[in-house]
mmCIF file with all atom_site columns, C-alpha atoms in Angstrom:
data_model
loop_
_atom_site.group_PDB
_atom_site.id
_atom_site.type_symbol
_atom_site.label_atom_id
_atom_site.label_alt_id
_atom_site.label_comp_id
_atom_site.label_asym_id
_atom_site.label_entity_id
_atom_site.label_seq_id
_atom_site.pdbx_PDB_ins_code
_atom_site.Cartn_x
_atom_site.Cartn_y
_atom_site.Cartn_z
_atom_site.occupancy
_atom_site.B_iso_or_equiv
_atom_site.pdbx_formal_charge
_atom_site.auth_seq_id
_atom_site.auth_comp_id
_atom_site.auth_asym_id
_atom_site.auth_atom_id
_atom_site.pdbx_PDB_model_num
ATOM 1   C CA . ARG A 1 1   ? 79.809  123.301 79.996  1.00 0.00 ? 159 ARG A CA 1
ATOM 2   C CA . LYS A 1 2   ? 81.445  119.896 80.089  1.00 0.00 ? 160 LYS A CA 1
ATOM 3   C CA . GLU A 1 3   ? 79.676  117.526 82.475  1.00 0.00 ? 161 GLU A CA 1
ATOM 4   C CA . VAL A 1 4   ? 80.603  114.508 84.512  1.00 0.00 ? 162 VAL A CA 1
ATOM 5   C CA . GLU A 1 5   ? 77.687  112.432 85.776  1.00 0.00 ? 163 GLU A CA 1
ATOM 6   C CA . GLN A 1 6   ? 77.692  109.984 88.681  1.00 0.00 ? 164 GLN A CA 1
ATOM 7   C CA . ASP A 1 7   ? 75.077  108.115 90.679  1.00 0.00 ? 165 ASP A CA 1
ATOM 8   C CA . PRO A 1 8   ? 75.194  109.864 94.062  1.00 0.00 ? 166 PRO A CA 1
ATOM 9   C CA . GLY A 1 9   ? 74.127  106.730 95.985  1.00 0.00 ? 167 GLY A CA 1
ATOM 10  C CA . PRO A 1 10  ? 74.463  106.037 98.811  1.00 0.00 ? 168 PRO A CA 1
ATOM 11  C CA . PHE A 1 11  ? 75.665  102.535 98.105  1.00 0.00 ? 169 PHE A CA 1
ATOM 12  C CA . ASN A 1 12  ? 75.289  100.428 101.251 1.00 0.00 ? 170 ASN A CA 1
ATOM 13  C CA . VAL A 1 13  ? 77.534  97.393  100.889 1.00 0.00 ? 171 VAL A CA 1
ATOM 14  C CA . PRO A 1 14  ? 78.463  94.651  103.385 1.00 0.00 ? 172 PRO A CA 1
ATOM 15  C CA . GLU A 1 15  ? 82.109  94.304  104.306 1.00 0.00 ? 173 GLU A CA 1
ATOM 16  C CA . GLY A 1 16  ? 83.918  91.918  101.988 1.00 0.00 ? 174 GLY A CA 1
ATOM 17  C CA . ALA A 1 17  ? 81.603  92.499  99.048  1.00 0.00 ? 175 ALA A CA 1
ATOM 18  C CA . THR A 1 18  ? 82.546  93.806  95.618  1.00 0.00 ? 176 THR A CA 1
ATOM 19  C CA . VAL A 1 19  ? 81.129  97.140  94.532  1.00 0.00 ? 177 VAL A CA 1
ATOM 20  C CA . ALA A 1 20  ? 81.319  99.005  91.233  1.00 0.00 ? 178 ALA A CA 1
ATOM 21  C CA . PHE A 1 21  ? 80.614  102.599 90.262  1.00 0.00 ? 179 PHE A CA 1
ATOM 22  C CA . ASN A 1 22  ? 80.259  104.119 86.840  1.00 0.00 ? 180 ASN A CA 1
ATOM 23  C CA . CYS A 1 23  ? 80.651  107.661 85.646  1.00 0.00 ? 181 CYS A CA 1
ATOM 24  C CA . THR A 1 24  ? 79.869  109.220 82.270  1.00 0.00 ? 182 THR A CA 1
ATOM 25  C CA . TYR A 1 25  ? 81.394  112.306 80.716  1.00 0.00 ? 183 TYR A CA 1
ATOM 26  C CA . SER A 1 26  ? 80.127  114.517 77.930  1.00 0.00 ? 184 SER A CA 1
ATOM 27  C CA . ASN A 1 27  ? 83.307  115.917 76.391  1.00 0.00 ? 185 ASN A CA 1
ATOM 28  C CA . SER A 1 28  ? 84.621  113.457 73.837  1.00 0.00 ? 186 SER A CA 1
ATOM 29  C CA . ALA A 1 29  ? 87.897  115.421 73.675  1.00 0.00 ? 187 ALA A CA 1
ATOM 30  C CA . SER A 1 30  ? 88.687  114.606 77.313  1.00 0.00 ? 188 SER A CA 1
ATOM 31  C CA . GLN A 1 31  ? 92.163  113.219 77.697  1.00 0.00 ? 189 GLN A CA 1
ATOM 32  C CA . SER A 1 32  ? 92.743  112.369 81.328  1.00 0.00 ? 190 SER A CA 1
ATOM 33  C CA . PHE A 1 33  ? 90.610  110.547 83.844  1.00 0.00 ? 191 PHE A CA 1
ATOM 34  C CA . PHE A 1 34  ? 90.916  110.046 87.568  1.00 0.00 ? 192 PHE A CA 1
ATOM 35  C CA . TRP A 1 35  ? 89.125  108.732 90.609  1.00 0.00 ? 193 TRP A CA 1
ATOM 36  C CA . TYR A 1 36  ? 89.484  110.829 93.743  1.00 0.00 ? 194 TYR A CA 1
ATOM 37  C CA . ARG A 1 37  ? 88.396  109.831 97.215  1.00 0.00 ? 195 ARG A CA 1
ATOM 38  C CA . GLN A 1 38  ? 86.939  112.302 99.694  1.00 0.00 ? 196 GLN A CA 1
ATOM 39  C CA . ASP A 1 39  ? 86.384  111.473 103.329 1.00 0.00 ? 197 ASP A CA 1
ATOM 40  C CA . CYS A 1 40  ? 83.789  113.365 105.359 1.00 0.00 ? 198 CYS A CA 1
ATOM 41  C CA . ARG A 1 41  ? 84.880  116.976 105.930 1.00 0.00 ? 199 ARG A CA 1
ATOM 42  C CA . LYS A 1 42  ? 88.246  116.335 104.282 1.00 0.00 ? 200 LYS A CA 1
ATOM 43  C CA . GLU A 1 43  ? 89.795  117.404 101.009 1.00 0.00 ? 201 GLU A CA 1
ATOM 44  C CA . PRO A 1 44  ? 89.716  115.188 97.890  1.00 0.00 ? 202 PRO A CA 1
ATOM 45  C CA . LYS A 1 45  ? 92.751  112.974 97.361  1.00 0.00 ? 203 LYS A CA 1
ATOM 46  C CA . LEU A 1 46  ? 93.780  111.065 94.271  1.00 0.00 ? 204 LEU A CA 1
ATOM 47  C CA . LEU A 1 47  ? 92.817  107.397 94.441  1.00 0.00 ? 205 LEU A CA 1
ATOM 48  C CA . MET A 1 48  ? 94.017  106.395 90.999  1.00 0.00 ? 206 MET A CA 1
ATOM 49  C CA . SER A 1 49  ? 94.451  107.539 87.451  1.00 0.00 ? 207 SER A CA 1
ATOM 50  C CA . VAL A 1 50  ? 92.453  105.773 84.745  1.00 0.00 ? 208 VAL A CA 1
ATOM 51  C CA . TYR A 1 51  ? 94.298  104.639 81.644  1.00 0.00 ? 209 TYR A CA 1
ATOM 52  C CA . SER A 1 52  ? 92.908  103.487 78.315  1.00 0.00 ? 210 SER A CA 1
ATOM 53  C CA . SER A 1 53  ? 94.223  100.005 78.981  1.00 0.00 ? 211 SER A CA 1
ATOM 54  C CA . GLY A 1 54  ? 92.669  99.934  82.426  1.00 0.00 ? 212 GLY A CA 1
ATOM 55  C CA . ASN A 1 55  ? 94.653  99.752  85.617  1.00 0.00 ? 213 ASN A CA 1
ATOM 56  C CA . GLU A 1 56  ? 94.642  97.930  88.897  1.00 0.00 ? 214 GLU A CA 1
ATOM 57  C CA . ASP A 1 57  ? 95.955  98.921  92.292  1.00 0.00 ? 215 ASP A CA 1
ATOM 58  C CA . GLY A 1 58  ? 95.448  96.244  94.904  1.00 0.00 ? 216 GLY A CA 1
ATOM 59  C CA . ARG A 1 59  ? 91.706  95.853  95.457  1.00 0.00 ? 217 ARG A CA 1
ATOM 60  C CA . PHE A 1 60  ? 90.863  98.718  93.112  1.00 0.00 ? 218 PHE A CA 1
ATOM 61  C CA . THR A 1 61  ? 90.416  98.425  89.351  1.00 0.00 ? 219 THR A CA 1
ATOM 62  C CA . ALA A 1 62  ? 89.608  101.309 87.019  1.00 0.00 ? 220 ALA A CA 1
ATOM 63  C CA . GLN A 1 63  ? 88.427  100.992 83.431  1.00 0.00 ? 221 GLN A CA 1
ATOM 64  C CA . LEU A 1 64  ? 87.889  103.528 80.671  1.00 0.00 ? 222 LEU A CA 1
ATOM 65  C CA . ASN A 1 65  ? 85.520  103.098 77.732  1.00 0.00 ? 223 ASN A CA 1
ATOM 66  C CA . ARG A 1 66  ? 86.173  105.978 75.344  1.00 0.00 ? 224 ARG A CA 1
ATOM 67  C CA . ALA A 1 67  ? 83.576  104.869 72.794  1.00 0.00 ? 225 ALA A CA 1
ATOM 68  C CA . SER A 1 68  ? 80.784  105.019 75.367  1.00 0.00 ? 226 SER A CA 1
ATOM 69  C CA . GLN A 1 69  ? 82.425  107.804 77.357  1.00 0.00 ? 227 GLN A CA 1
ATOM 70  C CA . TYR A 1 70  ? 82.287  106.142 80.721  1.00 0.00 ? 228 TYR A CA 1
ATOM 71  C CA . ILE A 1 71  ? 84.699  105.288 83.481  1.00 0.00 ? 229 ILE A CA 1
ATOM 72  C CA . SER A 1 72  ? 84.285  102.596 86.080  1.00 0.00 ? 230 SER A CA 1
ATOM 73  C CA . LEU A 1 73  ? 85.769  101.812 89.470  1.00 0.00 ? 231 LEU A CA 1
ATOM 74  C CA . LEU A 1 74  ? 85.626  98.348  91.004  1.00 0.00 ? 232 LEU A CA 1
ATOM 75  C CA . ILE A 1 75  ? 86.434  97.704  94.649  1.00 0.00 ? 233 ILE A CA 1
ATOM 76  C CA . ARG A 1 76  ? 86.941  94.100  95.679  1.00 0.00 ? 234 ARG A CA 1
ATOM 77  C CA . ASP A 1 77  ? 86.864  92.695  99.231  1.00 0.00 ? 235 ASP A CA 1
ATOM 78  C CA . SER A 1 78  ? 85.576  96.011  100.545 1.00 0.00 ? 236 SER A CA 1
ATOM 79  C CA . LYS A 1 79  ? 86.785  97.238  103.935 1.00 0.00 ? 237 LYS A CA 1
ATOM 80  C CA . LEU A 1 80  ? 85.102  99.484  106.468 1.00 0.00 ? 238 LEU A CA 1
ATOM 81  C CA . SER A 1 81  ? 87.795  102.058 105.698 1.00 0.00 ? 239 SER A CA 1
ATOM 82  C CA . ASP A 1 82  ? 86.609  102.233 102.089 1.00 0.00 ? 240 ASP A CA 1
ATOM 83  C CA . SER A 1 83  ? 83.575  104.206 103.259 1.00 0.00 ? 241 SER A CA 1
ATOM 84  C CA . ALA A 1 84  ? 83.906  107.585 101.556 1.00 0.00 ? 242 ALA A CA 1
ATOM 85  C CA . THR A 1 85  ? 82.713  109.617 98.606  1.00 0.00 ? 243 THR A CA 1
ATOM 86  C CA . TYR A 1 86  ? 84.306  108.659 95.290  1.00 0.00 ? 244 TYR A CA 1
ATOM 87  C CA . LEU A 1 87  ? 84.666  111.498 92.807  1.00 0.00 ? 245 LEU A CA 1
ATOM 88  C CA . CYS A 1 88  ? 85.008  110.894 89.091  1.00 0.00 ? 246 CYS A CA 1
ATOM 89  C CA . VAL A 1 89  ? 87.285  113.496 87.510  1.00 0.00 ? 247 VAL A CA 1
ATOM 90  C CA . VAL A 1 90  ? 87.884  114.331 83.870  1.00 0.00 ? 248 VAL A CA 1
ATOM 91  C CA . SER A 1 91  ? 90.387  116.642 82.266  1.00 0.00 ? 249 SER A CA 1
ATOM 92  C CA . GLY A 1 92  ? 89.817  117.951 78.769  1.00 0.00 ? 250 GLY A CA 1
ATOM 93  C CA . GLY A 1 93  ? 92.229  118.938 76.063  1.00 0.00 ? 251 GLY A CA 1
ATOM 94  C CA . GLY A 1 94  ? 94.203  122.133 75.946  1.00 0.00 ? 252 GLY A CA 1
ATOM 95  C CA . ALA A 1 95  ? 94.758  123.802 79.300  1.00 0.00 ? 253 ALA A CA 1
ATOM 96  C CA . ASP A 1 96  ? 91.559  122.473 80.782  1.00 0.00 ? 254 ASP A CA 1
ATOM 97  C CA . GLY A 1 97  ? 91.629  121.787 84.454  1.00 0.00 ? 255 GLY A CA 1
ATOM 98  C CA . LEU A 1 98  ? 89.809  119.073 86.317  1.00 0.00 ? 256 LEU A CA 1
ATOM 99  C CA . THR A 1 99  ? 86.039  118.689 86.121  1.00 0.00 ? 257 THR A CA 1
ATOM 100 C CA . PHE A 1 100 ? 84.530  116.779 89.018  1.00 0.00 ? 258 PHE A CA 1
ATOM 101 C CA . GLY A 1 101 ? 81.383  114.727 89.208  1.00 0.00 ? 259 GLY A CA 1
ATOM 102 C CA . LYS A 1 102 ? 79.142  115.133 92.228  1.00 0.00 ? 260 LYS A CA 1
ATOM 103 C CA . GLY A 1 103 ? 80.533  111.976 93.778  1.00 0.00 ? 261 GLY A CA 1
ATOM 104 C CA . THR A 1 104 ? 79.198  108.578 94.787  1.00 0.00 ? 262 THR A CA 1
ATOM 105 C CA . HIS A 1 105 ? 78.746  107.977 98.499  1.00 0.00 ? 263 HIS A CA 1
ATOM 106 C CA . LEU A 1 106 ? 79.831  104.508 99.624  1.00 0.00 ? 264 LEU A CA 1
ATOM 107 C CA . ILE A 1 107 ? 79.021  103.053 103.030 1.00 0.00 ? 265 ILE A CA 1
ATOM 108 C CA . ILE A 1 108 ? 80.603  99.736  103.980 1.00 0.00 ? 266 ILE A CA 1
ATOM 109 C CA . GLN A 1 109 ? 78.621  98.001  106.680 1.00 0.00 ? 267 GLN A CA 1
ATOM 110 C CA . PRO A 1 110 ? 80.085  95.497  109.171 1.00 0.00 ? 268 PRO A CA 1
ATOM 111 C CA . GLU B 2 1   ? 107.088 117.854 101.061 1.00 0.00 ? 282 GLU B CA 1
ATOM 112 C CA . ALA B 2 2   ? 104.769 120.602 102.317 1.00 0.00 ? 283 ALA B CA 1
ATOM 113 C CA . GLY B 2 3   ? 101.237 120.434 100.984 1.00 0.00 ? 284 GLY B CA 1
ATOM 114 C CA . VAL B 2 4   ? 98.868  123.143 99.847  1.00 0.00 ? 285 VAL B CA 1
ATOM 115 C CA . ALA B 2 5   ? 98.267  125.601 102.664 1.00 0.00 ? 286 ALA B CA 1
ATOM 116 C CA . GLN B 2 6   ? 95.018  127.477 103.074 1.00 0.00 ? 287 GLN B CA 1
ATOM 117 C CA . SER B 2 7   ? 93.759  129.966 105.606 1.00 0.00 ? 288 SER B CA 1
ATOM 118 C CA . PRO B 2 8   ? 91.589  130.549 107.430 1.00 0.00 ? 289 PRO B CA 1
ATOM 119 C CA . ARG B 2 9   ? 90.110  127.078 108.068 1.00 0.00 ? 290 ARG B CA 1
ATOM 120 C CA . TYR B 2 10  ? 86.738  128.470 109.074 1.00 0.00 ? 291 TYR B CA 1
ATOM 121 C CA . LYS B 2 11  ? 84.988  131.771 108.567 1.00 0.00 ? 292 LYS B CA 1
ATOM 122 C CA . ILE B 2 12  ? 81.543  133.004 109.565 1.00 0.00 ? 293 ILE B CA 1
ATOM 123 C CA . ILE B 2 13  ? 80.327  136.299 108.136 1.00 0.00 ? 294 ILE B CA 1
ATOM 124 C CA . GLU B 2 14  ? 77.062  138.105 107.681 1.00 0.00 ? 295 GLU B CA 1
ATOM 125 C CA . LYS B 2 15  ? 75.562  138.505 104.229 1.00 0.00 ? 296 LYS B CA 1
ATOM 126 C CA . ARG B 2 16  ? 76.767  141.566 102.352 1.00 0.00 ? 297 ARG B CA 1
ATOM 127 C CA . GLN B 2 17  ? 80.117  141.468 104.175 1.00 0.00 ? 298 GLN B CA 1
ATOM 128 C CA . SER B 2 18  ? 83.365  140.763 102.384 1.00 0.00 ? 299 SER B CA 1
ATOM 129 C CA . VAL B 2 19  ? 85.792  137.900 102.951 1.00 0.00 ? 300 VAL B CA 1
ATOM 130 C CA . ALA B 2 20  ? 89.157  136.797 101.603 1.00 0.00 ? 301 ALA B CA 1
ATOM 131 C CA . PHE B 2 21  ? 90.823  133.405 101.473 1.00 0.00 ? 302 PHE B CA 1
ATOM 132 C CA . TRP B 2 22  ? 94.514  132.713 101.029 1.00 0.00 ? 303 TRP B CA 1
ATOM 133 C CA . CYS B 2 23  ? 96.289  129.807 99.387  1.00 0.00 ? 304 CYS B CA 1
ATOM 134 C CA . ASN B 2 24  ? 99.956  128.836 99.170  1.00 0.00 ? 305 ASN B CA 1
ATOM 135 C CA . PRO B 2 25  ? 100.453 126.051 96.614  1.00 0.00 ? 306 PRO B CA 1
ATOM 136 C CA . ILE B 2 26  ? 103.083 123.346 96.608  1.00 0.00 ? 307 ILE B CA 1
ATOM 137 C CA . SER B 2 27  ? 106.443 124.804 95.651  1.00 0.00 ? 308 SER B CA 1
ATOM 138 C CA . GLY B 2 28  ? 107.084 124.601 91.919  1.00 0.00 ? 309 GLY B CA 1
ATOM 139 C CA . HIS B 2 29  ? 103.477 123.947 90.942  1.00 0.00 ? 310 HIS B CA 1
ATOM 140 C CA . ALA B 2 30  ? 102.585 126.138 87.992  1.00 0.00 ? 311 ALA B CA 1
ATOM 141 C CA . THR B 2 31  ? 98.845  125.536 88.054  1.00 0.00 ? 312 THR B CA 1
ATOM 142 C CA . LEU B 2 32  ? 96.575  126.722 90.844  1.00 0.00 ? 313 LEU B CA 1
ATOM 143 C CA . TYR B 2 33  ? 92.837  126.124 91.121  1.00 0.00 ? 314 TYR B CA 1
ATOM 144 C CA . TRP B 2 34  ? 90.093  127.492 93.316  1.00 0.00 ? 315 TRP B CA 1
ATOM 145 C CA . TYR B 2 35  ? 87.072  125.225 93.724  1.00 0.00 ? 316 TYR B CA 1
ATOM 146 C CA . GLN B 2 36  ? 83.779  125.778 95.512  1.00 0.00 ? 317 GLN B CA 1
ATOM 147 C CA . GLN B 2 37  ? 82.214  122.714 97.124  1.00 0.00 ? 318 GLN B CA 1
ATOM 148 C CA . ILE B 2 38  ? 78.661  123.016 98.383  1.00 0.00 ? 319 ILE B CA 1
ATOM 149 C CA . LEU B 2 39  ? 77.537  120.339 100.830 1.00 0.00 ? 320 LEU B CA 1
ATOM 150 C CA . GLY B 2 40  ? 76.602  117.133 99.037  1.00 0.00 ? 321 GLY B CA 1
ATOM 151 C CA . GLN B 2 41  ? 78.098  118.163 95.704  1.00 0.00 ? 322 GLN B CA 1
ATOM 152 C CA . GLY B 2 42  ? 81.390  117.738 93.927  1.00 0.00 ? 323 GLY B CA 1
ATOM 153 C CA . PRO B 2 43  ? 83.921  120.554 93.710  1.00 0.00 ? 324 PRO B CA 1
ATOM 154 C CA . LYS B 2 44  ? 83.068  123.208 91.116  1.00 0.00 ? 325 LYS B CA 1
ATOM 155 C CA . LEU B 2 45  ? 85.919  125.032 89.418  1.00 0.00 ? 326 LEU B CA 1
ATOM 156 C CA . LEU B 2 46  ? 85.856  128.783 90.019  1.00 0.00 ? 327 LEU B CA 1
ATOM 157 C CA . ILE B 2 47  ? 89.167  129.829 88.512  1.00 0.00 ? 328 ILE B CA 1
ATOM 158 C CA . GLN B 2 48  ? 92.359  128.273 87.185  1.00 0.00 ? 329 GLN B CA 1
ATOM 159 C CA . PHE B 2 49  ? 95.726  130.025 87.039  1.00 0.00 ? 330 PHE B CA 1
ATOM 160 C CA . GLN B 2 50  ? 98.759  128.991 85.040  1.00 0.00 ? 331 GLN B CA 1
ATOM 161 C CA . ASN B 2 51  ? 101.635 130.785 86.771  1.00 0.00 ? 332 ASN B CA 1
ATOM 162 C CA . ASN B 2 52  ? 100.113 134.245 87.300  1.00 0.00 ? 333 ASN B CA 1
ATOM 163 C CA . GLY B 2 53  ? 97.801  134.205 84.287  1.00 0.00 ? 334 GLY B CA 1
ATOM 164 C CA . VAL B 2 54  ? 94.118  133.225 84.306  1.00 0.00 ? 335 VAL B CA 1
ATOM 165 C CA . VAL B 2 55  ? 93.379  130.164 82.166  1.00 0.00 ? 336 VAL B CA 1
ATOM 166 C CA . ASP B 2 56  ? 89.702  129.634 82.986  1.00 0.00 ? 337 ASP B CA 1
ATOM 167 C CA . ASP B 2 57  ? 87.356  131.804 85.035  1.00 0.00 ? 338 ASP B CA 1
ATOM 168 C CA . SER B 2 58  ? 84.177  131.009 83.131  1.00 0.00 ? 339 SER B CA 1
ATOM 169 C CA . GLN B 2 59  ? 82.327  129.860 86.256  1.00 0.00 ? 340 GLN B CA 1
ATOM 170 C CA . LEU B 2 60  ? 83.519  132.649 88.536  1.00 0.00 ? 341 LEU B CA 1
ATOM 171 C CA . PRO B 2 61  ? 80.655  135.037 89.494  1.00 0.00 ? 342 PRO B CA 1
ATOM 172 C CA . LYS B 2 62  ? 82.660  138.086 88.591  1.00 0.00 ? 343 LYS B CA 1
ATOM 173 C CA . ASP B 2 63  ? 80.181  140.556 89.984  1.00 0.00 ? 344 ASP B CA 1
ATOM 174 C CA . ARG B 2 64  ? 81.144  139.455 93.501  1.00 0.00 ? 345 ARG B CA 1
ATOM 175 C CA . PHE B 2 65  ? 84.124  137.101 93.283  1.00 0.00 ? 346 PHE B CA 1
ATOM 176 C CA . SER B 2 66  ? 87.679  138.048 92.413  1.00 0.00 ? 347 SER B CA 1
ATOM 177 C CA . ALA B 2 67  ? 90.978  136.226 92.552  1.00 0.00 ? 348 ALA B CA 1
ATOM 178 C CA . GLU B 2 68  ? 94.584  136.969 91.949  1.00 0.00 ? 349 GLU B CA 1
ATOM 179 C CA . ARG B 2 69  ? 97.818  135.049 92.023  1.00 0.00 ? 350 ARG B CA 1
ATOM 180 C CA . LEU B 2 70  ? 100.689 137.136 93.241  1.00 0.00 ? 351 LEU B CA 1
ATOM 181 C CA . LYS B 2 71  ? 103.931 136.600 91.341  1.00 0.00 ? 352 LYS B CA 1
ATOM 182 C CA . GLY B 2 72  ? 102.698 133.209 90.235  1.00 0.00 ? 353 GLY B CA 1
ATOM 183 C CA . VAL B 2 73  ? 102.843 131.738 93.731  1.00 0.00 ? 354 VAL B CA 1
ATOM 184 C CA . ASP B 2 74  ? 100.293 132.592 96.459  1.00 0.00 ? 355 ASP B CA 1
ATOM 185 C CA . SER B 2 75  ? 96.708  133.315 95.599  1.00 0.00 ? 356 SER B CA 1
ATOM 186 C CA . THR B 2 76  ? 93.785  135.087 97.216  1.00 0.00 ? 357 THR B CA 1
ATOM 187 C CA . LEU B 2 77  ? 90.086  134.649 96.519  1.00 0.00 ? 358 LEU B CA 1
ATOM 188 C CA . LYS B 2 78  ? 87.723  137.410 97.587  1.00 0.00 ? 359 LYS B CA 1
ATOM 189 C CA . ILE B 2 79  ? 83.968  137.600 97.862  1.00 0.00 ? 360 ILE B CA 1
ATOM 190 C CA . GLN B 2 80  ? 82.318  141.003 98.093  1.00 0.00 ? 361 GLN B CA 1
ATOM 191 C CA . PRO B 2 81  ? 79.492  141.212 98.993  1.00 0.00 ? 362 PRO B CA 1
ATOM 192 C CA . ALA B 2 82  ? 78.742  137.701 100.245 1.00 0.00 ? 363 ALA B CA 1
ATOM 193 C CA . LYS B 2 83  ? 75.372  136.021 99.793  1.00 0.00 ? 364 LYS B CA 1
ATOM 194 C CA . LEU B 2 84  ? 73.799  133.201 101.772 1.00 0.00 ? 365 LEU B CA 1
ATOM 195 C CA . GLU B 2 85  ? 74.307  130.811 98.836  1.00 0.00 ? 366 GLU B CA 1
ATOM 196 C CA . ASP B 2 86  ? 78.082  131.377 99.022  1.00 0.00 ? 367 ASP B CA 1
ATOM 197 C CA . SER B 2 87  ? 78.181  129.144 102.100 1.00 0.00 ? 368 SER B CA 1
ATOM 198 C CA . ALA B 2 88  ? 80.499  126.331 101.038 1.00 0.00 ? 369 ALA B CA 1
ATOM 199 C CA . VAL B 2 89  ? 83.994  124.948 101.370 1.00 0.00 ? 370 VAL B CA 1
ATOM 200 C CA . TYR B 2 90  ? 86.506  126.776 99.202  1.00 0.00 ? 371 TYR B CA 1
ATOM 201 C CA . LEU B 2 91  ? 89.265  124.441 98.109  1.00 0.00 ? 372 LEU B CA 1
ATOM 202 C CA . CYS B 2 92  ? 92.577  125.464 96.651  1.00 0.00 ? 373 CYS B CA 1
ATOM 203 C CA . ALA B 2 93  ? 94.533  122.928 94.622  1.00 0.00 ? 374 ALA B CA 1
ATOM 204 C CA . SER B 2 94  ? 97.784  122.942 92.702  1.00 0.00 ? 375 SER B CA 1
ATOM 205 C CA . SER B 2 95  ? 99.462  120.777 90.116  1.00 0.00 ? 376 SER B CA 1
ATOM 206 C CA . LEU B 2 96  ? 102.773 120.752 88.261  1.00 0.00 ? 377 LEU B CA 1
ATOM 207 C CA . VAL B 2 97  ? 101.081 121.435 84.950  1.00 0.00 ? 378 VAL B CA 1
ATOM 208 C CA . SER B 2 98  ? 97.427  121.753 84.043  1.00 0.00 ? 379 SER B CA 1
ATOM 209 C CA . ARG B 2 99  ? 96.740  118.739 81.930  1.00 0.00 ? 380 ARG B CA 1
ATOM 210 C CA . ASN B 2 100 ? 96.944  115.079 82.706  1.00 0.00 ? 381 ASN B CA 1
ATOM 211 C CA . THR B 2 101 ? 98.423  115.541 86.147  1.00 0.00 ? 382 THR B CA 1
ATOM 212 C CA . GLU B 2 102 ? 97.266  115.014 89.694  1.00 0.00 ? 383 GLU B CA 1
ATOM 213 C CA . ALA B 2 103 ? 95.993  118.018 91.616  1.00 0.00 ? 384 ALA B CA 1
ATOM 214 C CA . PHE B 2 104 ? 96.785  118.273 95.310  1.00 0.00 ? 385 PHE B CA 1
ATOM 215 C CA . PHE B 2 105 ? 94.214  119.931 97.517  1.00 0.00 ? 386 PHE B CA 1
ATOM 216 C CA . GLY B 2 106 ? 94.478  122.044 100.608 1.00 0.00 ? 387 GLY B CA 1
ATOM 217 C CA . GLN B 2 107 ? 92.202  121.392 103.566 1.00 0.00 ? 388 GLN B CA 1
ATOM 218 C CA . GLY B 2 108 ? 89.842  124.124 102.441 1.00 0.00 ? 389 GLY B CA 1
ATOM 219 C CA . THR B 2 109 ? 88.143  127.084 104.059 1.00 0.00 ? 390 THR B CA 1
ATOM 220 C CA . ARG B 2 110 ? 84.641  126.441 105.343 1.00 0.00 ? 391 ARG B CA 1
ATOM 221 C CA . LEU B 2 111 ? 82.610  129.602 104.842 1.00 0.00 ? 392 LEU B CA 1
ATOM 222 C CA . THR B 2 112 ? 79.267  130.154 106.529 1.00 0.00 ? 393 THR B CA 1
ATOM 223 C CA . VAL B 2 113 ? 77.250  133.217 105.513 1.00 0.00 ? 394 VAL B CA 1
ATOM 224 C CA . VAL B 2 114 ? 74.466  134.104 107.943 1.00 0.00 ? 395 VAL B CA 1
#
């Protein structure tokens, strides 16, 4: 079975700091990559897609390294509201759906 | 735009009982997923439908779990008989197509088996 691996944390980070997560995936045929955010007792929601060229959305930057099969997420100037679980998600070729990692728990401390 | 609707939100049953969950995806979404999320873990795919056909049910415990998608729209997931380890949140998600596209999740059904 295709796997997506993440460090579960928790990452305890002071407000205003920069934090980075990595995720590795085992299926080299994977075609699509995403970061989802999940708040406590809520459903996952898309944070951003991850493109081969990398992409940035405000304080969030995602990078993809296909050769090493890992994906990263960088959060700059972290806010208290960034506290959540960040799920790395990979979609394979064909009709494959979304495979989720176990998530990385982030706690931003005042 | 209405999101993915799921019911019930919460369910408590005794082991060996049966239970059913319902999902109504976003209108026009061809792909529907059922995920199981155990506390502290990421969502695990149980079954994926494309319209009313099953695309992937390799991780569905078929001896006790079943799912169907009526007319390619609504879907039900059933567990019979339930075990203690089935306690989890059952998430339904839908997307326009299966690959390379965002999946939208419902709020989930929190199942407790006692």
